[in-house]
Amino acid sequence: MITKTVQSVKEALQGVSNNMTFMLGGFGLCGIPENAIAALVELKVNGLTCISNNAGVDDFGLGLLLQNKQIKKMVSSYVGENDEFERQMLSGELEVELIPQGTLAERCRAAQAGFPAIYTPAGYGTEVAEGKETRAFDGKMYVLEHAFKADFAFVKAWKGDTAGNLIFKGTARNFNPVMCGAAKITVAEVEELVPVGELDPNQIHIPGIFVQRIFQGKNYEKRIEQLTIRQR
């Protein structure tokens, strides 16, 4: 049986270098590849283009790479919750491409499936469509959006096996699954790594063919991005 297992995050990041394009899964602070991000900070790679729904918060997630000025461009659909992101964007230090959330997901999915582009109605008639090809289908206008091209995709799953099969949990299924196989190399970190055969095939969300490297993560934080409590 082919094994995709690597023994450490350091081994999982072999081949990473400056000026690369990365996809990073997760939604807010849920299901983000914390170990991979921490290792990227330590590697001090820079000039990065990062494709992610958002950029974490100032002291967590992609916010750590932003603090170190390692990111050149963010491709995202949401820029809230991160003051440093806002500061760098408004000052011109950071290039930002804002994309409707569904379009972001579908451009990942197109790359995963090997499609060069998609047509979407999102953004037609707005700044999002400026300079892009548009076309009518059944009387409705659509915008041509190209599939992403990335060097690495870093994803985080709840469980995985040594062949790279993955199961995601809850909100972590936002963006993580569509980024698997959407880059040249997909690196998966998991909360629990098990031998092949231990996962119920009917519960697997992503088959191992979409994953090149998998490792057991550690020290995961269960942060709450916005804590809202009811008054007594």
PDB file of C-alpha atoms in Angstrom:
ATOM      1  CA  MET A   1       0.000   0.000   0.000  1.00  0.00           C
ATOM      2  CA  ILE A   2       1.323   3.422  -0.952  1.00  0.00           C
ATOM      3  CA  THR A   3       1.956   5.622   2.073  1.00  0.00           C
ATOM      4  CA  LYS A   4       1.797   9.419   1.911  1.00  0.00           C
ATOM      5  CA  THR A   5       2.976   9.815   5.501  1.00  0.00           C
ATOM      6  CA  VAL A   6       5.854  12.122   6.373  1.00  0.00           C
ATOM      7  CA  GLN A   7       7.323  12.203   9.866  1.00  0.00           C
ATOM      8  CA  SER A   8       7.291  15.933  10.499  1.00  0.00           C
ATOM      9  CA  VAL A   9       5.955  19.243   9.261  1.00  0.00           C
ATOM     10  CA  LYS A  10       9.506  20.118   8.233  1.00  0.00           C
ATOM     11  CA  GLU A  11       9.568  17.136   5.885  1.00  0.00           C
ATOM     12  CA  ALA A  12       6.088  18.016   4.627  1.00  0.00           C
ATOM     13  CA  LEU A  13       7.307  21.469   3.562  1.00  0.00           C
ATOM     14  CA  GLN A  14      10.233  20.258   1.480  1.00  0.00           C
ATOM     15  CA  GLY A  15      10.370  22.256  -1.758  1.00  0.00           C
ATOM     16  CA  VAL A  16       8.797  25.386  -0.299  1.00  0.00           C
ATOM     17  CA  SER A  17      10.633  28.540  -1.334  1.00  0.00           C
ATOM     18  CA  ASN A  18      10.228  32.284  -1.751  1.00  0.00           C
ATOM     19  CA  ASN A  19       7.689  33.803  -4.147  1.00  0.00           C
ATOM     20  CA  MET A  20       5.465  30.732  -4.298  1.00  0.00           C
ATOM     21  CA  THR A  21       1.664  30.622  -4.366  1.00  0.00           C
ATOM     22  CA  PHE A  22      -0.037  28.741  -1.540  1.00  0.00           C
ATOM     23  CA  MET A  23      -3.617  27.683  -0.890  1.00  0.00           C
ATOM     24  CA  LEU A  24      -4.527  27.496   2.797  1.00  0.00           C
ATOM     25  CA  GLY A  25      -7.742  25.847   3.907  1.00  0.00           C
ATOM     26  CA  GLY A  26     -10.113  26.688   6.691  1.00  0.00           C
ATOM     27  CA  PHE A  27     -12.869  29.125   7.504  1.00  0.00           C
ATOM     28  CA  GLY A  28     -12.100  31.913   9.936  1.00  0.00           C
ATOM     29  CA  LEU A  29     -10.051  30.198  12.622  1.00  0.00           C
ATOM     30  CA  CYS A  30     -11.711  26.818  12.058  1.00  0.00           C
ATOM     31  CA  GLY A  31      -9.845  24.038  10.300  1.00  0.00           C
ATOM     32  CA  ILE A  32      -6.744  26.027   9.463  1.00  0.00           C
ATOM     33  CA  PRO A  33      -3.369  24.285   8.920  1.00  0.00           C
ATOM     34  CA  GLU A  34      -1.801  25.648  12.105  1.00  0.00           C
ATOM     35  CA  ASN A  35       1.321  23.483  12.052  1.00  0.00           C
ATOM     36  CA  ALA A  36       2.116  24.304   8.428  1.00  0.00           C
ATOM     37  CA  ILE A  37       1.648  28.032   9.021  1.00  0.00           C
ATOM     38  CA  ALA A  38       3.934  27.948  12.076  1.00  0.00           C
ATOM     39  CA  ALA A  39       6.586  26.132  10.041  1.00  0.00           C
ATOM     40  CA  LEU A  40       6.315  28.686   7.221  1.00  0.00           C
ATOM     41  CA  VAL A  41       6.909  31.427   9.772  1.00  0.00           C
ATOM     42  CA  GLU A  42      10.052  29.629  10.969  1.00  0.00           C
ATOM     43  CA  LEU A  43      11.294  29.085   7.408  1.00  0.00           C
ATOM     44  CA  LYS A  44      11.037  32.846   6.813  1.00  0.00           C
ATOM     45  CA  VAL A  45       9.999  32.367   3.194  1.00  0.00           C
ATOM     46  CA  ASN A  46       8.703  35.606   1.725  1.00  0.00           C
ATOM     47  CA  GLY A  47       7.125  37.147  -1.353  1.00  0.00           C
ATOM     48  CA  LEU A  48       4.229  34.725  -0.923  1.00  0.00           C
ATOM     49  CA  THR A  49       0.846  34.806  -2.623  1.00  0.00           C
ATOM     50  CA  CYS A  50      -1.713  33.222  -0.309  1.00  0.00           C
ATOM     51  CA  ILE A  51      -5.150  32.033  -1.409  1.00  0.00           C
ATOM     52  CA  SER A  52      -7.406  31.704   1.609  1.00  0.00           C
ATOM     53  CA  ASN A  53     -10.916  32.666   2.630  1.00  0.00           C
ATOM     54  CA  ASN A  54      -9.462  35.162   5.088  1.00  0.00           C
ATOM     55  CA  ALA A  55      -6.195  35.937   6.860  1.00  0.00           C
ATOM     56  CA  GLY A  56      -6.878  34.820  10.408  1.00  0.00           C
ATOM     57  CA  VAL A  57      -6.417  37.339  13.198  1.00  0.00           C
ATOM     58  CA  ASP A  58      -3.429  39.440  14.179  1.00  0.00           C
ATOM     59  CA  ASP A  59      -1.717  36.803  16.348  1.00  0.00           C
ATOM     60  CA  PHE A  60      -3.014  33.575  14.834  1.00  0.00           C
ATOM     61  CA  GLY A  61      -3.329  31.821  11.493  1.00  0.00           C
ATOM     62  CA  LEU A  62      -2.138  33.710   8.441  1.00  0.00           C
ATOM     63  CA  GLY A  63      -1.928  36.783  10.634  1.00  0.00           C
ATOM     64  CA  LEU A  64       1.452  35.433  11.806  1.00  0.00           C
ATOM     65  CA  LEU A  65       2.817  35.507   8.253  1.00  0.00           C
ATOM     66  CA  LEU A  66       1.391  38.995   7.744  1.00  0.00           C
ATOM     67  CA  GLN A  67       3.097  40.254  10.889  1.00  0.00           C
ATOM     68  CA  ASN A  68       6.447  39.089   9.501  1.00  0.00           C
ATOM     69  CA  LYS A  69       5.763  40.708   6.100  1.00  0.00           C
ATOM     70  CA  GLN A  70       6.120  37.306   4.422  1.00  0.00           C
ATOM     71  CA  ILE A  71       2.982  37.707   2.289  1.00  0.00           C
ATOM     72  CA  LYS A  72       3.131  39.812  -0.852  1.00  0.00           C
ATOM     73  CA  LYS A  73      -0.434  39.219  -2.027  1.00  0.00           C
ATOM     74  CA  MET A  74      -3.629  37.919  -0.427  1.00  0.00           C
ATOM     75  CA  VAL A  75      -6.383  36.382  -2.548  1.00  0.00           C
ATOM     76  CA  SER A  76      -9.393  36.312  -0.219  1.00  0.00           C
ATOM     77  CA  SER A  77     -13.099  36.872   0.157  1.00  0.00           C
ATOM     78  CA  TYR A  78     -13.069  38.348   3.663  1.00  0.00           C
ATOM     79  CA  VAL A  79     -10.624  40.781   5.245  1.00  0.00           C
ATOM     80  CA  GLY A  80     -12.266  41.428   8.619  1.00  0.00           C
ATOM     81  CA  GLU A  81     -10.948  40.532  12.086  1.00  0.00           C
ATOM     82  CA  ASN A  82      -7.326  41.353  11.225  1.00  0.00           C
ATOM     83  CA  ASP A  83      -6.084  44.884  11.939  1.00  0.00           C
ATOM     84  CA  GLU A  84      -2.663  44.236  10.415  1.00  0.00           C
ATOM     85  CA  PHE A  85      -4.285  42.982   7.210  1.00  0.00           C
ATOM     86  CA  GLU A  86      -6.321  46.188   7.035  1.00  0.00           C
ATOM     87  CA  ARG A  87      -3.302  48.378   7.765  1.00  0.00           C
ATOM     88  CA  GLN A  88      -1.104  46.749   5.115  1.00  0.00           C
ATOM     89  CA  MET A  89      -3.873  46.838   2.526  1.00  0.00           C
ATOM     90  CA  LEU A  90      -4.734  50.511   3.076  1.00  0.00           C
ATOM     91  CA  SER A  91      -1.063  51.539   3.132  1.00  0.00           C
ATOM     92  CA  GLY A  92      -0.342  49.721  -0.127  1.00  0.00           C
ATOM     93  CA  GLU A  93       2.146  47.333   1.471  1.00  0.00           C
ATOM     94  CA  LEU A  94      -0.028  44.326   0.639  1.00  0.00           C
ATOM     95  CA  GLU A  95      -1.634  43.519  -2.686  1.00  0.00           C
ATOM     96  CA  VAL A  96      -5.165  42.227  -2.164  1.00  0.00           C
ATOM     97  CA  GLU A  97      -7.519  40.514  -4.614  1.00  0.00           C
ATOM     98  CA  LEU A  98     -11.030  40.348  -3.181  1.00  0.00           C
ATOM     99  CA  ILE A  99     -13.194  37.584  -4.624  1.00  0.00           C
ATOM    100  CA  PRO A 100     -16.825  36.627  -3.918  1.00  0.00           C
ATOM    101  CA  GLN A 101     -16.780  33.666  -1.544  1.00  0.00           C
ATOM    102  CA  GLY A 102     -18.514  31.229  -3.881  1.00  0.00           C
ATOM    103  CA  THR A 103     -16.228  32.216  -6.745  1.00  0.00           C
ATOM    104  CA  LEU A 104     -13.196  31.617  -4.536  1.00  0.00           C
ATOM    105  CA  ALA A 105     -14.433  28.107  -3.771  1.00  0.00           C
ATOM    106  CA  GLU A 106     -15.256  27.328  -7.393  1.00  0.00           C
ATOM    107  CA  ARG A 107     -11.895  28.544  -8.701  1.00  0.00           C
ATOM    108  CA  CYS A 108     -10.301  26.106  -6.248  1.00  0.00           C
ATOM    109  CA  ARG A 109     -12.670  23.355  -7.349  1.00  0.00           C
ATOM    110  CA  ALA A 110     -11.922  24.061 -11.024  1.00  0.00           C
ATOM    111  CA  ALA A 111      -8.203  23.633 -10.356  1.00  0.00           C
ATOM    112  CA  GLN A 112      -8.934  20.419  -8.469  1.00  0.00           C
ATOM    113  CA  ALA A 113     -10.954  19.026 -11.383  1.00  0.00           C
ATOM    114  CA  GLY A 114      -8.514  20.161 -14.068  1.00  0.00           C
ATOM    115  CA  PHE A 115     -10.833  22.776 -15.585  1.00  0.00           C
ATOM    116  CA  PRO A 116      -9.036  25.921 -16.815  1.00  0.00           C
ATOM    117  CA  ALA A 117     -11.897  28.298 -15.994  1.00  0.00           C
ATOM    118  CA  ILE A 118     -15.536  28.683 -14.975  1.00  0.00           C
ATOM    119  CA  TYR A 119     -18.390  31.055 -15.746  1.00  0.00           C
ATOM    120  CA  THR A 120     -20.165  32.591 -12.766  1.00  0.00           C
ATOM    121  CA  PRO A 121     -22.935  35.199 -12.449  1.00  0.00           C
ATOM    122  CA  ALA A 122     -21.337  36.566  -9.262  1.00  0.00           C
ATOM    123  CA  GLY A 123     -19.860  40.013  -9.751  1.00  0.00           C
ATOM    124  CA  TYR A 124     -21.320  40.779 -13.161  1.00  0.00           C
ATOM    125  CA  GLY A 125     -21.894  44.517 -13.532  1.00  0.00           C
ATOM    126  CA  THR A 126     -19.533  45.354 -10.649  1.00  0.00           C
ATOM    127  CA  GLU A 127     -15.825  46.092 -10.251  1.00  0.00           C
ATOM    128  CA  VAL A 128     -15.271  42.335  -9.922  1.00  0.00           C
ATOM    129  CA  ALA A 129     -15.989  41.930 -13.648  1.00  0.00           C
ATOM    130  CA  GLU A 130     -13.828  44.794 -14.906  1.00  0.00           C
ATOM    131  CA  GLY A 131     -11.420  43.654 -17.622  1.00  0.00           C
ATOM    132  CA  LYS A 132     -12.849  40.123 -17.680  1.00  0.00           C
ATOM    133  CA  GLU A 133     -14.645  38.239 -20.417  1.00  0.00           C
ATOM    134  CA  THR A 134     -18.420  38.063 -20.009  1.00  0.00           C
ATOM    135  CA  ARG A 135     -20.938  35.909 -21.818  1.00  0.00           C
ATOM    136  CA  ALA A 136     -24.681  35.331 -21.888  1.00  0.00           C
ATOM    137  CA  PHE A 137     -26.189  31.909 -21.182  1.00  0.00           C
ATOM    138  CA  ASP A 138     -29.958  31.558 -21.486  1.00  0.00           C
ATOM    139  CA  GLY A 139     -30.368  35.292 -21.224  1.00  0.00           C
ATOM    140  CA  LYS A 140     -28.242  35.688 -18.081  1.00  0.00           C
ATOM    141  CA  MET A 141     -24.773  37.257 -17.987  1.00  0.00           C
ATOM    142  CA  TYR A 142     -21.771  35.446 -16.560  1.00  0.00           C
ATOM    143  CA  VAL A 143     -18.152  36.350 -15.820  1.00  0.00           C
ATOM    144  CA  LEU A 144     -15.220  34.159 -16.868  1.00  0.00           C
ATOM    145  CA  GLU A 145     -12.983  33.317 -13.917  1.00  0.00           C
ATOM    146  CA  HIS A 146      -9.778  31.309 -14.269  1.00  0.00           C
ATOM    147  CA  ALA A 147      -8.849  28.365 -12.069  1.00  0.00           C
ATOM    148  CA  PHE A 148      -6.165  29.048  -9.514  1.00  0.00           C
ATOM    149  CA  LYS A 149      -2.595  27.948 -10.069  1.00  0.00           C
ATOM    150  CA  ALA A 150      -0.777  27.162  -6.827  1.00  0.00           C
ATOM    151  CA  ASP A 151       2.455  25.459  -5.858  1.00  0.00           C
ATOM    152  CA  PHE A 152       1.237  24.028  -2.533  1.00  0.00           C
ATOM    153  CA  ALA A 153      -2.134  23.509  -0.875  1.00  0.00           C
ATOM    154  CA  PHE A 154      -2.030  23.243   2.925  1.00  0.00           C
ATOM    155  CA  VAL A 155      -5.139  21.717   4.474  1.00  0.00           C
ATOM    156  CA  LYS A 156      -6.178  20.509   7.898  1.00  0.00           C
ATOM    157  CA  ALA A 157      -8.452  17.512   8.502  1.00  0.00           C
ATOM    158  CA  TRP A 158      -9.933  15.871  11.566  1.00  0.00           C
ATOM    159  CA  LYS A 159      -8.846  12.324  10.665  1.00  0.00           C
ATOM    160  CA  GLY A 160      -6.678  10.863   7.946  1.00  0.00           C
ATOM    161  CA  ASP A 161      -4.944   7.616   7.137  1.00  0.00           C
ATOM    162  CA  THR A 162      -1.474   6.858   5.870  1.00  0.00           C
ATOM    163  CA  ALA A 163      -2.736   6.706   2.265  1.00  0.00           C
ATOM    164  CA  GLY A 164      -3.951  10.305   2.489  1.00  0.00           C
ATOM    165  CA  ASN A 165      -7.698   9.671   2.785  1.00  0.00           C
ATOM    166  CA  LEU A 166      -9.278  12.520   4.761  1.00  0.00           C
ATOM    167  CA  ILE A 167     -12.325  13.207   6.922  1.00  0.00           C
ATOM    168  CA  PHE A 168     -13.169  16.802   7.828  1.00  0.00           C
ATOM    169  CA  LYS A 169     -15.323  17.913  10.710  1.00  0.00           C
ATOM    170  CA  GLY A 170     -17.945  20.647  10.800  1.00  0.00           C
ATOM    171  CA  THR A 171     -17.028  24.039   9.426  1.00  0.00           C
ATOM    172  CA  ALA A 172     -13.539  22.783   8.509  1.00  0.00           C
ATOM    173  CA  ARG A 173     -15.254  21.395   5.384  1.00  0.00           C
ATOM    174  CA  ASN A 174     -15.398  24.973   4.092  1.00  0.00           C
ATOM    175  CA  PHE A 175     -12.531  25.379   1.587  1.00  0.00           C
ATOM    176  CA  ASN A 176     -10.329  22.518   2.835  1.00  0.00           C
ATOM    177  CA  PRO A 177     -11.835  19.808   0.568  1.00  0.00           C
ATOM    178  CA  VAL A 178     -11.853  21.948  -2.592  1.00  0.00           C
ATOM    179  CA  MET A 179      -8.197  22.839  -2.105  1.00  0.00           C
ATOM    180  CA  CYS A 180      -7.097  19.186  -1.995  1.00  0.00           C
ATOM    181  CA  GLY A 181      -5.527  18.345  -5.338  1.00  0.00           C
ATOM    182  CA  ALA A 182      -5.920  21.944  -6.531  1.00  0.00           C
ATOM    183  CA  ALA A 183      -2.179  22.659  -6.312  1.00  0.00           C
ATOM    184  CA  LYS A 184       0.938  20.884  -7.517  1.00  0.00           C
ATOM    185  CA  ILE A 185       1.443  19.436  -4.030  1.00  0.00           C
ATOM    186  CA  THR A 186      -1.216  19.013  -1.336  1.00  0.00           C
ATOM    187  CA  VAL A 187      -0.029  18.729   2.257  1.00  0.00           C
ATOM    188  CA  ALA A 188      -2.576  17.554   4.821  1.00  0.00           C
ATOM    189  CA  GLU A 189      -2.142  17.801   8.559  1.00  0.00           C
ATOM    190  CA  VAL A 190      -4.562  15.850  10.726  1.00  0.00           C
ATOM    191  CA  GLU A 191      -5.633  15.705  14.344  1.00  0.00           C
ATOM    192  CA  GLU A 192      -5.588  11.907  14.198  1.00  0.00           C
ATOM    193  CA  LEU A 193      -3.561   9.762  11.797  1.00  0.00           C
ATOM    194  CA  VAL A 194      -4.614   6.114  11.529  1.00  0.00           C
ATOM    195  CA  PRO A 195      -3.516   3.080   9.496  1.00  0.00           C
ATOM    196  CA  VAL A 196      -5.183   2.314   6.169  1.00  0.00           C
ATOM    197  CA  GLY A 197      -8.435   0.452   6.674  1.00  0.00           C
ATOM    198  CA  GLU A 198      -9.485   2.135   9.907  1.00  0.00           C
ATOM    199  CA  LEU A 199     -11.591   4.835   8.252  1.00  0.00           C
ATOM    200  CA  ASP A 200     -15.108   3.983   7.141  1.00  0.00           C
ATOM    201  CA  PRO A 201     -14.962   4.363   3.329  1.00  0.00           C
ATOM    202  CA  ASN A 202     -18.465   5.857   3.387  1.00  0.00           C
ATOM    203  CA  GLN A 203     -17.277   8.674   5.650  1.00  0.00           C
ATOM    204  CA  ILE A 204     -14.211   9.731   3.640  1.00  0.00           C
ATOM    205  CA  HIS A 205     -14.585  13.213   2.144  1.00  0.00           C
ATOM    206  CA  ILE A 206     -11.349  13.334   0.121  1.00  0.00           C
ATOM    207  CA  PRO A 207      -9.622  10.241  -1.302  1.00  0.00           C
ATOM    208  CA  GLY A 208      -5.872   9.924  -0.932  1.00  0.00           C
ATOM    209  CA  ILE A 209      -5.213  10.434  -4.638  1.00  0.00           C
ATOM    210  CA  PHE A 210      -5.655  14.186  -4.030  1.00  0.00           C
ATOM    211  CA  VAL A 211      -3.012  14.252  -1.273  1.00  0.00           C
ATOM    212  CA  GLN A 212       0.755  13.955  -1.686  1.00  0.00           C
ATOM    213  CA  ARG A 213       1.884  14.339   1.941  1.00  0.00           C
ATOM    214  CA  ILE A 214       0.153  13.775   5.271  1.00  0.00           C
ATOM    215  CA  PHE A 215       1.367  14.139   8.851  1.00  0.00           C
ATOM    216  CA  GLN A 216       0.105  14.032  12.404  1.00  0.00           C
ATOM    217  CA  GLY A 217      -0.368  17.570  13.698  1.00  0.00           C
ATOM    218  CA  LYS A 218      -0.041  18.651  17.312  1.00  0.00           C
ATOM    219  CA  ASN A 219      -0.854  21.419  19.797  1.00  0.00           C
ATOM    220  CA  TYR A 220      -4.009  22.552  18.025  1.00  0.00           C
ATOM    221  CA  GLU A 221      -5.786  25.544  19.511  1.00  0.00           C
ATOM    222  CA  LYS A 222      -9.580  25.644  19.654  1.00  0.00           C
ATOM    223  CA  ARG A 223      -9.990  29.380  19.362  1.00  0.00           C
ATOM    224  CA  ILE A 224     -13.266  31.260  19.092  1.00  0.00           C
ATOM    225  CA  GLU A 225     -13.050  34.095  16.582  1.00  0.00           C
ATOM    226  CA  GLN A 226     -16.008  36.076  17.907  1.00  0.00           C
ATOM    227  CA  LEU A 227     -17.209  35.214  21.392  1.00  0.00           C
ATOM    228  CA  THR A 228     -20.825  36.198  21.906  1.00  0.00           C
ATOM    229  CA  ILE A 229     -22.511  35.508  25.228  1.00  0.00           C
ATOM    230  CA  ARG A 230     -26.020  36.099  26.473  1.00  0.00           C
ATOM    231  CA  GLN A 231     -26.478  38.613  29.249  1.00  0.00           C
ATOM    232  CA  ARG A 232     -27.797  37.233  32.504  1.00  0.00           C
TER     233      ARG A 232
END
